[in-house]
């Protein structure tokens, strides 16, 4: 089994005008970084016109599907029937996307097939990470 999971999701970008654009995003989970999830947005969906990737904890995504969570740059909360809202806060502004909860559940289940929730620490390569830190310090 590959140590990386990628899943395309459909996100509805909520704007201040009364319309929501649908954009395609990609969720990514890598067993080598077991606590993190990445969500990438393609160039047409961003203000900069370049791909933008946000990184946040898998636990934040999982808990945010059932309760509002997050106080930093990424916040997640359930929204009505079958939707989850993810807010991304940056100095340039805030982006809010609605995602289908079933797509997120599917992604999270697949990620837990690689690394069970609560067992992430067993998949860390501390020797490698320490060597990287020491190399960067020199």
mmCIF file with all atom_site columns, C-alpha atoms in Angstrom:
data_model
loop_
_atom_site.group_PDB
_atom_site.id
_atom_site.type_symbol
_atom_site.label_atom_id
_atom_site.label_alt_id
_atom_site.label_comp_id
_atom_site.label_asym_id
_atom_site.label_entity_id
_atom_site.label_seq_id
_atom_site.pdbx_PDB_ins_code
_atom_site.Cartn_x
_atom_site.Cartn_y
_atom_site.Cartn_z
_atom_site.occupancy
_atom_site.B_iso_or_equiv
_atom_site.pdbx_formal_charge
_atom_site.auth_seq_id
_atom_site.auth_comp_id
_atom_site.auth_asym_id
_atom_site.auth_atom_id
_atom_site.pdbx_PDB_model_num
ATOM 1   C CA . UNK A 1 1   ? 0.000   0.000  0.000   1.00 0.00 ? 1   UNK A CA 1
ATOM 2   C CA . UNK A 1 2   ? 1.320   3.439  -0.911  1.00 0.00 ? 2   UNK A CA 1
ATOM 3   C CA . UNK A 1 3   ? 2.355   5.618  2.031   1.00 0.00 ? 3   UNK A CA 1
ATOM 4   C CA . UNK A 1 4   ? 0.536   8.595  0.458   1.00 0.00 ? 4   UNK A CA 1
ATOM 5   C CA . UNK A 1 5   ? -3.167  9.159  -0.113  1.00 0.00 ? 5   UNK A CA 1
ATOM 6   C CA . UNK A 1 6   ? -4.478  11.842 -2.453  1.00 0.00 ? 6   UNK A CA 1
ATOM 7   C CA . UNK A 1 7   ? -8.140  12.525 -3.016  1.00 0.00 ? 7   UNK A CA 1
ATOM 8   C CA . UNK A 1 8   ? -9.801  15.103 -5.202  1.00 0.00 ? 8   UNK A CA 1
ATOM 9   C CA . UNK A 1 9   ? -12.671 16.926 -3.522  1.00 0.00 ? 9   UNK A CA 1
ATOM 10  C CA . UNK A 1 10  ? -15.168 19.459 -4.727  1.00 0.00 ? 10  UNK A CA 1
ATOM 11  C CA . UNK A 1 11  ? -15.097 22.653 -2.671  1.00 0.00 ? 11  UNK A CA 1
ATOM 12  C CA . UNK A 1 12  ? -17.594 25.474 -2.846  1.00 0.00 ? 12  UNK A CA 1
ATOM 13  C CA . UNK A 1 13  ? -15.728 28.714 -2.352  1.00 0.00 ? 13  UNK A CA 1
ATOM 14  C CA . UNK A 1 14  ? -17.947 31.115 -0.422  1.00 0.00 ? 14  UNK A CA 1
ATOM 15  C CA . UNK A 1 15  ? -17.449 34.741 -1.403  1.00 0.00 ? 15  UNK A CA 1
ATOM 16  C CA . UNK A 1 16  ? -18.889 37.957 -0.060  1.00 0.00 ? 16  UNK A CA 1
ATOM 17  C CA . UNK A 1 17  ? -21.093 38.246 -3.142  1.00 0.00 ? 17  UNK A CA 1
ATOM 18  C CA . UNK A 1 18  ? -24.200 36.049 -3.100  1.00 0.00 ? 18  UNK A CA 1
ATOM 19  C CA . UNK A 1 19  ? -22.735 33.186 -5.111  1.00 0.00 ? 19  UNK A CA 1
ATOM 20  C CA . UNK A 1 20  ? -20.445 30.271 -4.468  1.00 0.00 ? 20  UNK A CA 1
ATOM 21  C CA . UNK A 1 21  ? -17.929 29.033 -7.017  1.00 0.00 ? 21  UNK A CA 1
ATOM 22  C CA . UNK A 1 22  ? -17.106 25.356 -7.185  1.00 0.00 ? 22  UNK A CA 1
ATOM 23  C CA . UNK A 1 23  ? -13.396 24.639 -7.260  1.00 0.00 ? 23  UNK A CA 1
ATOM 24  C CA . UNK A 1 24  ? -11.481 21.406 -7.250  1.00 0.00 ? 24  UNK A CA 1
ATOM 25  C CA . UNK A 1 25  ? -9.060  20.827 -4.415  1.00 0.00 ? 25  UNK A CA 1
ATOM 26  C CA . UNK A 1 26  ? -6.849  17.918 -3.447  1.00 0.00 ? 26  UNK A CA 1
ATOM 27  C CA . UNK A 1 27  ? -6.520  16.422 0.003   1.00 0.00 ? 27  UNK A CA 1
ATOM 28  C CA . UNK A 1 28  ? -3.211  14.700 0.699   1.00 0.00 ? 28  UNK A CA 1
ATOM 29  C CA . UNK A 1 29  ? -2.033  12.528 3.566   1.00 0.00 ? 29  UNK A CA 1
ATOM 30  C CA . UNK A 1 30  ? 1.505   11.172 3.822   1.00 0.00 ? 30  UNK A CA 1
ATOM 31  C CA . UNK A 1 31  ? 2.431   8.461  6.322   1.00 0.00 ? 31  UNK A CA 1
ATOM 32  C CA . UNK A 1 32  ? 5.869   10.101 6.633   1.00 0.00 ? 32  UNK A CA 1
ATOM 33  C CA . UNK A 1 33  ? 4.144   13.137 8.223   1.00 0.00 ? 33  UNK A CA 1
ATOM 34  C CA . UNK A 1 34  ? 1.452   11.290 10.180  1.00 0.00 ? 34  UNK A CA 1
ATOM 35  C CA . UNK A 1 35  ? -0.141  14.204 12.020  1.00 0.00 ? 35  UNK A CA 1
ATOM 36  C CA . UNK A 1 36  ? -0.695  16.441 8.968   1.00 0.00 ? 36  UNK A CA 1
ATOM 37  C CA . UNK A 1 37  ? -3.201  16.792 6.159   1.00 0.00 ? 37  UNK A CA 1
ATOM 38  C CA . UNK A 1 38  ? -2.600  19.038 3.167   1.00 0.00 ? 38  UNK A CA 1
ATOM 39  C CA . UNK A 1 39  ? -5.271  20.693 1.048   1.00 0.00 ? 39  UNK A CA 1
ATOM 40  C CA . UNK A 1 40  ? -4.122  22.112 -2.282  1.00 0.00 ? 40  UNK A CA 1
ATOM 41  C CA . UNK A 1 41  ? -6.058  24.562 -4.420  1.00 0.00 ? 41  UNK A CA 1
ATOM 42  C CA . UNK A 1 42  ? -5.214  24.943 -8.135  1.00 0.00 ? 42  UNK A CA 1
ATOM 43  C CA . UNK A 1 43  ? -4.103  28.288 -9.637  1.00 0.00 ? 43  UNK A CA 1
ATOM 44  C CA . UNK A 1 44  ? -7.558  29.325 -10.962 1.00 0.00 ? 44  UNK A CA 1
ATOM 45  C CA . UNK A 1 45  ? -8.965  29.100 -7.423  1.00 0.00 ? 45  UNK A CA 1
ATOM 46  C CA . UNK A 1 46  ? -6.413  31.424 -5.800  1.00 0.00 ? 46  UNK A CA 1
ATOM 47  C CA . UNK A 1 47  ? -5.825  35.166 -5.733  1.00 0.00 ? 47  UNK A CA 1
ATOM 48  C CA . UNK A 1 48  ? -2.151  34.690 -6.609  1.00 0.00 ? 48  UNK A CA 1
ATOM 49  C CA . UNK A 1 49  ? -2.851  32.529 -9.652  1.00 0.00 ? 49  UNK A CA 1
ATOM 50  C CA . UNK A 1 50  ? -0.524  29.834 -8.302  1.00 0.00 ? 50  UNK A CA 1
ATOM 51  C CA . UNK A 1 51  ? -1.267  26.612 -6.488  1.00 0.00 ? 51  UNK A CA 1
ATOM 52  C CA . UNK A 1 52  ? -1.779  27.193 -2.762  1.00 0.00 ? 52  UNK A CA 1
ATOM 53  C CA . UNK A 1 53  ? -1.426  24.408 -0.213  1.00 0.00 ? 53  UNK A CA 1
ATOM 54  C CA . UNK A 1 54  ? -2.573  24.583 3.386   1.00 0.00 ? 54  UNK A CA 1
ATOM 55  C CA . UNK A 1 55  ? -1.274  22.183 6.024   1.00 0.00 ? 55  UNK A CA 1
ATOM 56  C CA . UNK A 1 56  ? -3.178  21.385 9.202   1.00 0.00 ? 56  UNK A CA 1
ATOM 57  C CA . UNK A 1 57  ? -3.728  18.509 11.586  1.00 0.00 ? 57  UNK A CA 1
ATOM 58  C CA . UNK A 1 58  ? -5.713  15.442 10.662  1.00 0.00 ? 58  UNK A CA 1
ATOM 59  C CA . UNK A 1 59  ? -7.332  15.593 14.102  1.00 0.00 ? 59  UNK A CA 1
ATOM 60  C CA . UNK A 1 60  ? -8.557  19.154 13.402  1.00 0.00 ? 60  UNK A CA 1
ATOM 61  C CA . UNK A 1 61  ? -10.277 17.959 10.240  1.00 0.00 ? 61  UNK A CA 1
ATOM 62  C CA . UNK A 1 62  ? -11.813 14.920 11.939  1.00 0.00 ? 62  UNK A CA 1
ATOM 63  C CA . UNK A 1 63  ? -13.092 16.790 15.006  1.00 0.00 ? 63  UNK A CA 1
ATOM 64  C CA . UNK A 1 64  ? -14.313 19.720 12.930  1.00 0.00 ? 64  UNK A CA 1
ATOM 65  C CA . UNK A 1 65  ? -16.789 17.486 11.165  1.00 0.00 ? 65  UNK A CA 1
ATOM 66  C CA . UNK A 1 66  ? -18.757 17.128 14.413  1.00 0.00 ? 66  UNK A CA 1
ATOM 67  C CA . UNK A 1 67  ? -17.939 20.296 16.370  1.00 0.00 ? 67  UNK A CA 1
ATOM 68  C CA . UNK A 1 68  ? -16.471 23.749 15.691  1.00 0.00 ? 68  UNK A CA 1
ATOM 69  C CA . UNK A 1 69  ? -12.717 23.662 16.262  1.00 0.00 ? 69  UNK A CA 1
ATOM 70  C CA . UNK A 1 70  ? -9.676  25.787 15.549  1.00 0.00 ? 70  UNK A CA 1
ATOM 71  C CA . UNK A 1 71  ? -8.526  29.212 16.682  1.00 0.00 ? 71  UNK A CA 1
ATOM 72  C CA . UNK A 1 72  ? -5.608  29.755 14.320  1.00 0.00 ? 72  UNK A CA 1
ATOM 73  C CA . UNK A 1 73  ? -5.167  29.924 10.580  1.00 0.00 ? 73  UNK A CA 1
ATOM 74  C CA . UNK A 1 74  ? -7.450  26.946 9.902   1.00 0.00 ? 74  UNK A CA 1
ATOM 75  C CA . UNK A 1 75  ? -10.876 26.474 11.455  1.00 0.00 ? 75  UNK A CA 1
ATOM 76  C CA . UNK A 1 76  ? -13.336 23.668 10.775  1.00 0.00 ? 76  UNK A CA 1
ATOM 77  C CA . UNK A 1 77  ? -17.005 23.198 11.653  1.00 0.00 ? 77  UNK A CA 1
ATOM 78  C CA . UNK A 1 78  ? -20.034 21.187 10.571  1.00 0.00 ? 78  UNK A CA 1
ATOM 79  C CA . UNK A 1 79  ? -22.519 23.017 8.363   1.00 0.00 ? 79  UNK A CA 1
ATOM 80  C CA . UNK A 1 80  ? -26.045 21.756 7.942   1.00 0.00 ? 80  UNK A CA 1
ATOM 81  C CA . UNK A 1 81  ? -26.712 18.327 6.579   1.00 0.00 ? 81  UNK A CA 1
ATOM 82  C CA . UNK A 1 82  ? -23.780 16.741 4.832   1.00 0.00 ? 82  UNK A CA 1
ATOM 83  C CA . UNK A 1 83  ? -21.405 19.710 4.670   1.00 0.00 ? 83  UNK A CA 1
ATOM 84  C CA . UNK A 1 84  ? -18.287 20.789 6.518   1.00 0.00 ? 84  UNK A CA 1
ATOM 85  C CA . UNK A 1 85  ? -16.865 24.304 6.430   1.00 0.00 ? 85  UNK A CA 1
ATOM 86  C CA . UNK A 1 86  ? -13.127 24.917 6.414   1.00 0.00 ? 86  UNK A CA 1
ATOM 87  C CA . UNK A 1 87  ? -11.928 28.497 6.912   1.00 0.00 ? 87  UNK A CA 1
ATOM 88  C CA . UNK A 1 88  ? -8.415  29.560 5.958   1.00 0.00 ? 88  UNK A CA 1
ATOM 89  C CA . UNK A 1 89  ? -7.173  32.768 7.594   1.00 0.00 ? 89  UNK A CA 1
ATOM 90  C CA . UNK A 1 90  ? -4.199  34.620 6.090   1.00 0.00 ? 90  UNK A CA 1
ATOM 91  C CA . UNK A 1 91  ? -2.943  38.223 6.174   1.00 0.00 ? 91  UNK A CA 1
ATOM 92  C CA . UNK A 1 92  ? -4.503  38.710 2.716   1.00 0.00 ? 92  UNK A CA 1
ATOM 93  C CA . UNK A 1 93  ? -7.937  37.700 3.981   1.00 0.00 ? 93  UNK A CA 1
ATOM 94  C CA . UNK A 1 94  ? -10.123 34.727 4.769   1.00 0.00 ? 94  UNK A CA 1
ATOM 95  C CA . UNK A 1 95  ? -11.252 31.985 2.429   1.00 0.00 ? 95  UNK A CA 1
ATOM 96  C CA . UNK A 1 96  ? -14.158 29.769 3.364   1.00 0.00 ? 96  UNK A CA 1
ATOM 97  C CA . UNK A 1 97  ? -14.973 26.527 1.583   1.00 0.00 ? 97  UNK A CA 1
ATOM 98  C CA . UNK A 1 98  ? -17.872 24.112 1.974   1.00 0.00 ? 98  UNK A CA 1
ATOM 99  C CA . UNK A 1 99  ? -16.941 20.474 1.491   1.00 0.00 ? 99  UNK A CA 1
ATOM 100 C CA . UNK A 1 100 ? -19.070 17.365 1.276   1.00 0.00 ? 100 UNK A CA 1
ATOM 101 C CA . UNK A 1 101 ? -18.710 15.605 4.605   1.00 0.00 ? 101 UNK A CA 1
ATOM 102 C CA . UNK A 1 102 ? -18.859 12.164 3.002   1.00 0.00 ? 102 UNK A CA 1
ATOM 103 C CA . UNK A 1 103 ? -15.783 12.993 0.919   1.00 0.00 ? 103 UNK A CA 1
ATOM 104 C CA . UNK A 1 104 ? -13.911 14.055 4.051   1.00 0.00 ? 104 UNK A CA 1
ATOM 105 C CA . UNK A 1 105 ? -15.018 10.929 5.938   1.00 0.00 ? 105 UNK A CA 1
ATOM 106 C CA . UNK A 1 106 ? -13.830 8.766  3.039   1.00 0.00 ? 106 UNK A CA 1
ATOM 107 C CA . UNK A 1 107 ? -10.456 10.524 3.007   1.00 0.00 ? 107 UNK A CA 1
ATOM 108 C CA . UNK A 1 108 ? -10.052 10.232 6.783   1.00 0.00 ? 108 UNK A CA 1
ATOM 109 C CA . UNK A 1 109 ? -10.957 6.534  6.755   1.00 0.00 ? 109 UNK A CA 1
ATOM 110 C CA . UNK A 1 110 ? -8.381  5.901  4.056   1.00 0.00 ? 110 UNK A CA 1
ATOM 111 C CA . UNK A 1 111 ? -5.745  7.846  6.008   1.00 0.00 ? 111 UNK A CA 1
ATOM 112 C CA . UNK A 1 112 ? -6.526  5.811  9.122   1.00 0.00 ? 112 UNK A CA 1
ATOM 113 C CA . UNK A 1 113 ? -5.907  2.688  7.049   1.00 0.00 ? 113 UNK A CA 1
ATOM 114 C CA . UNK A 1 114 ? -2.317  3.928  6.729   1.00 0.00 ? 114 UNK A CA 1
ATOM 115 C CA . UNK A 1 115 ? -1.924  5.330  10.243  1.00 0.00 ? 115 UNK A CA 1
ATOM 116 C CA . UNK A 1 116 ? -4.606  4.673  12.860  1.00 0.00 ? 116 UNK A CA 1
ATOM 117 C CA . UNK A 1 117 ? -5.738  7.756  14.786  1.00 0.00 ? 117 UNK A CA 1
ATOM 118 C CA . UNK A 1 118 ? -3.896  8.006  18.092  1.00 0.00 ? 118 UNK A CA 1
ATOM 119 C CA . UNK A 1 119 ? -0.981  5.929  16.772  1.00 0.00 ? 119 UNK A CA 1
ATOM 120 C CA . UNK A 1 120 ? 0.715   8.653  14.725  1.00 0.00 ? 120 UNK A CA 1
ATOM 121 C CA . UNK A 1 121 ? 3.693   8.823  17.076  1.00 0.00 ? 121 UNK A CA 1
ATOM 122 C CA . UNK A 1 122 ? 4.634   5.263  16.091  1.00 0.00 ? 122 UNK A CA 1
ATOM 123 C CA . UNK A 1 123 ? 5.203   6.398  12.483  1.00 0.00 ? 123 UNK A CA 1
ATOM 124 C CA . UNK A 1 124 ? 7.563   9.283  13.231  1.00 0.00 ? 124 UNK A CA 1
ATOM 125 C CA . UNK A 1 125 ? 11.167  8.878  12.136  1.00 0.00 ? 125 UNK A CA 1
ATOM 126 C CA . UNK A 1 126 ? 12.754  10.836 14.981  1.00 0.00 ? 126 UNK A CA 1
ATOM 127 C CA . UNK A 1 127 ? 16.313  9.918  14.003  1.00 0.00 ? 127 UNK A CA 1
ATOM 128 C CA . UNK A 1 128 ? 15.774  11.306 10.507  1.00 0.00 ? 128 UNK A CA 1
ATOM 129 C CA . UNK A 1 129 ? 14.023  14.435 11.801  1.00 0.00 ? 129 UNK A CA 1
ATOM 130 C CA . UNK A 1 130 ? 16.787  15.114 14.322  1.00 0.00 ? 130 UNK A CA 1
ATOM 131 C CA . UNK A 1 131 ? 19.453  14.669 11.634  1.00 0.00 ? 131 UNK A CA 1
ATOM 132 C CA . UNK A 1 132 ? 17.578  17.170 9.430   1.00 0.00 ? 132 UNK A CA 1
ATOM 133 C CA . UNK A 1 133 ? 17.413  19.697 12.272  1.00 0.00 ? 133 UNK A CA 1
ATOM 134 C CA . UNK A 1 134 ? 21.098  19.332 13.031  1.00 0.00 ? 134 UNK A CA 1
ATOM 135 C CA . UNK A 1 135 ? 22.014  19.606 9.353   1.00 0.00 ? 135 UNK A CA 1
ATOM 136 C CA . UNK A 1 136 ? 19.949  22.795 8.996   1.00 0.00 ? 136 UNK A CA 1
ATOM 137 C CA . UNK A 1 137 ? 21.600  24.289 12.093  1.00 0.00 ? 137 UNK A CA 1
ATOM 138 C CA . UNK A 1 138 ? 25.095  23.976 10.589  1.00 0.00 ? 138 UNK A CA 1
#
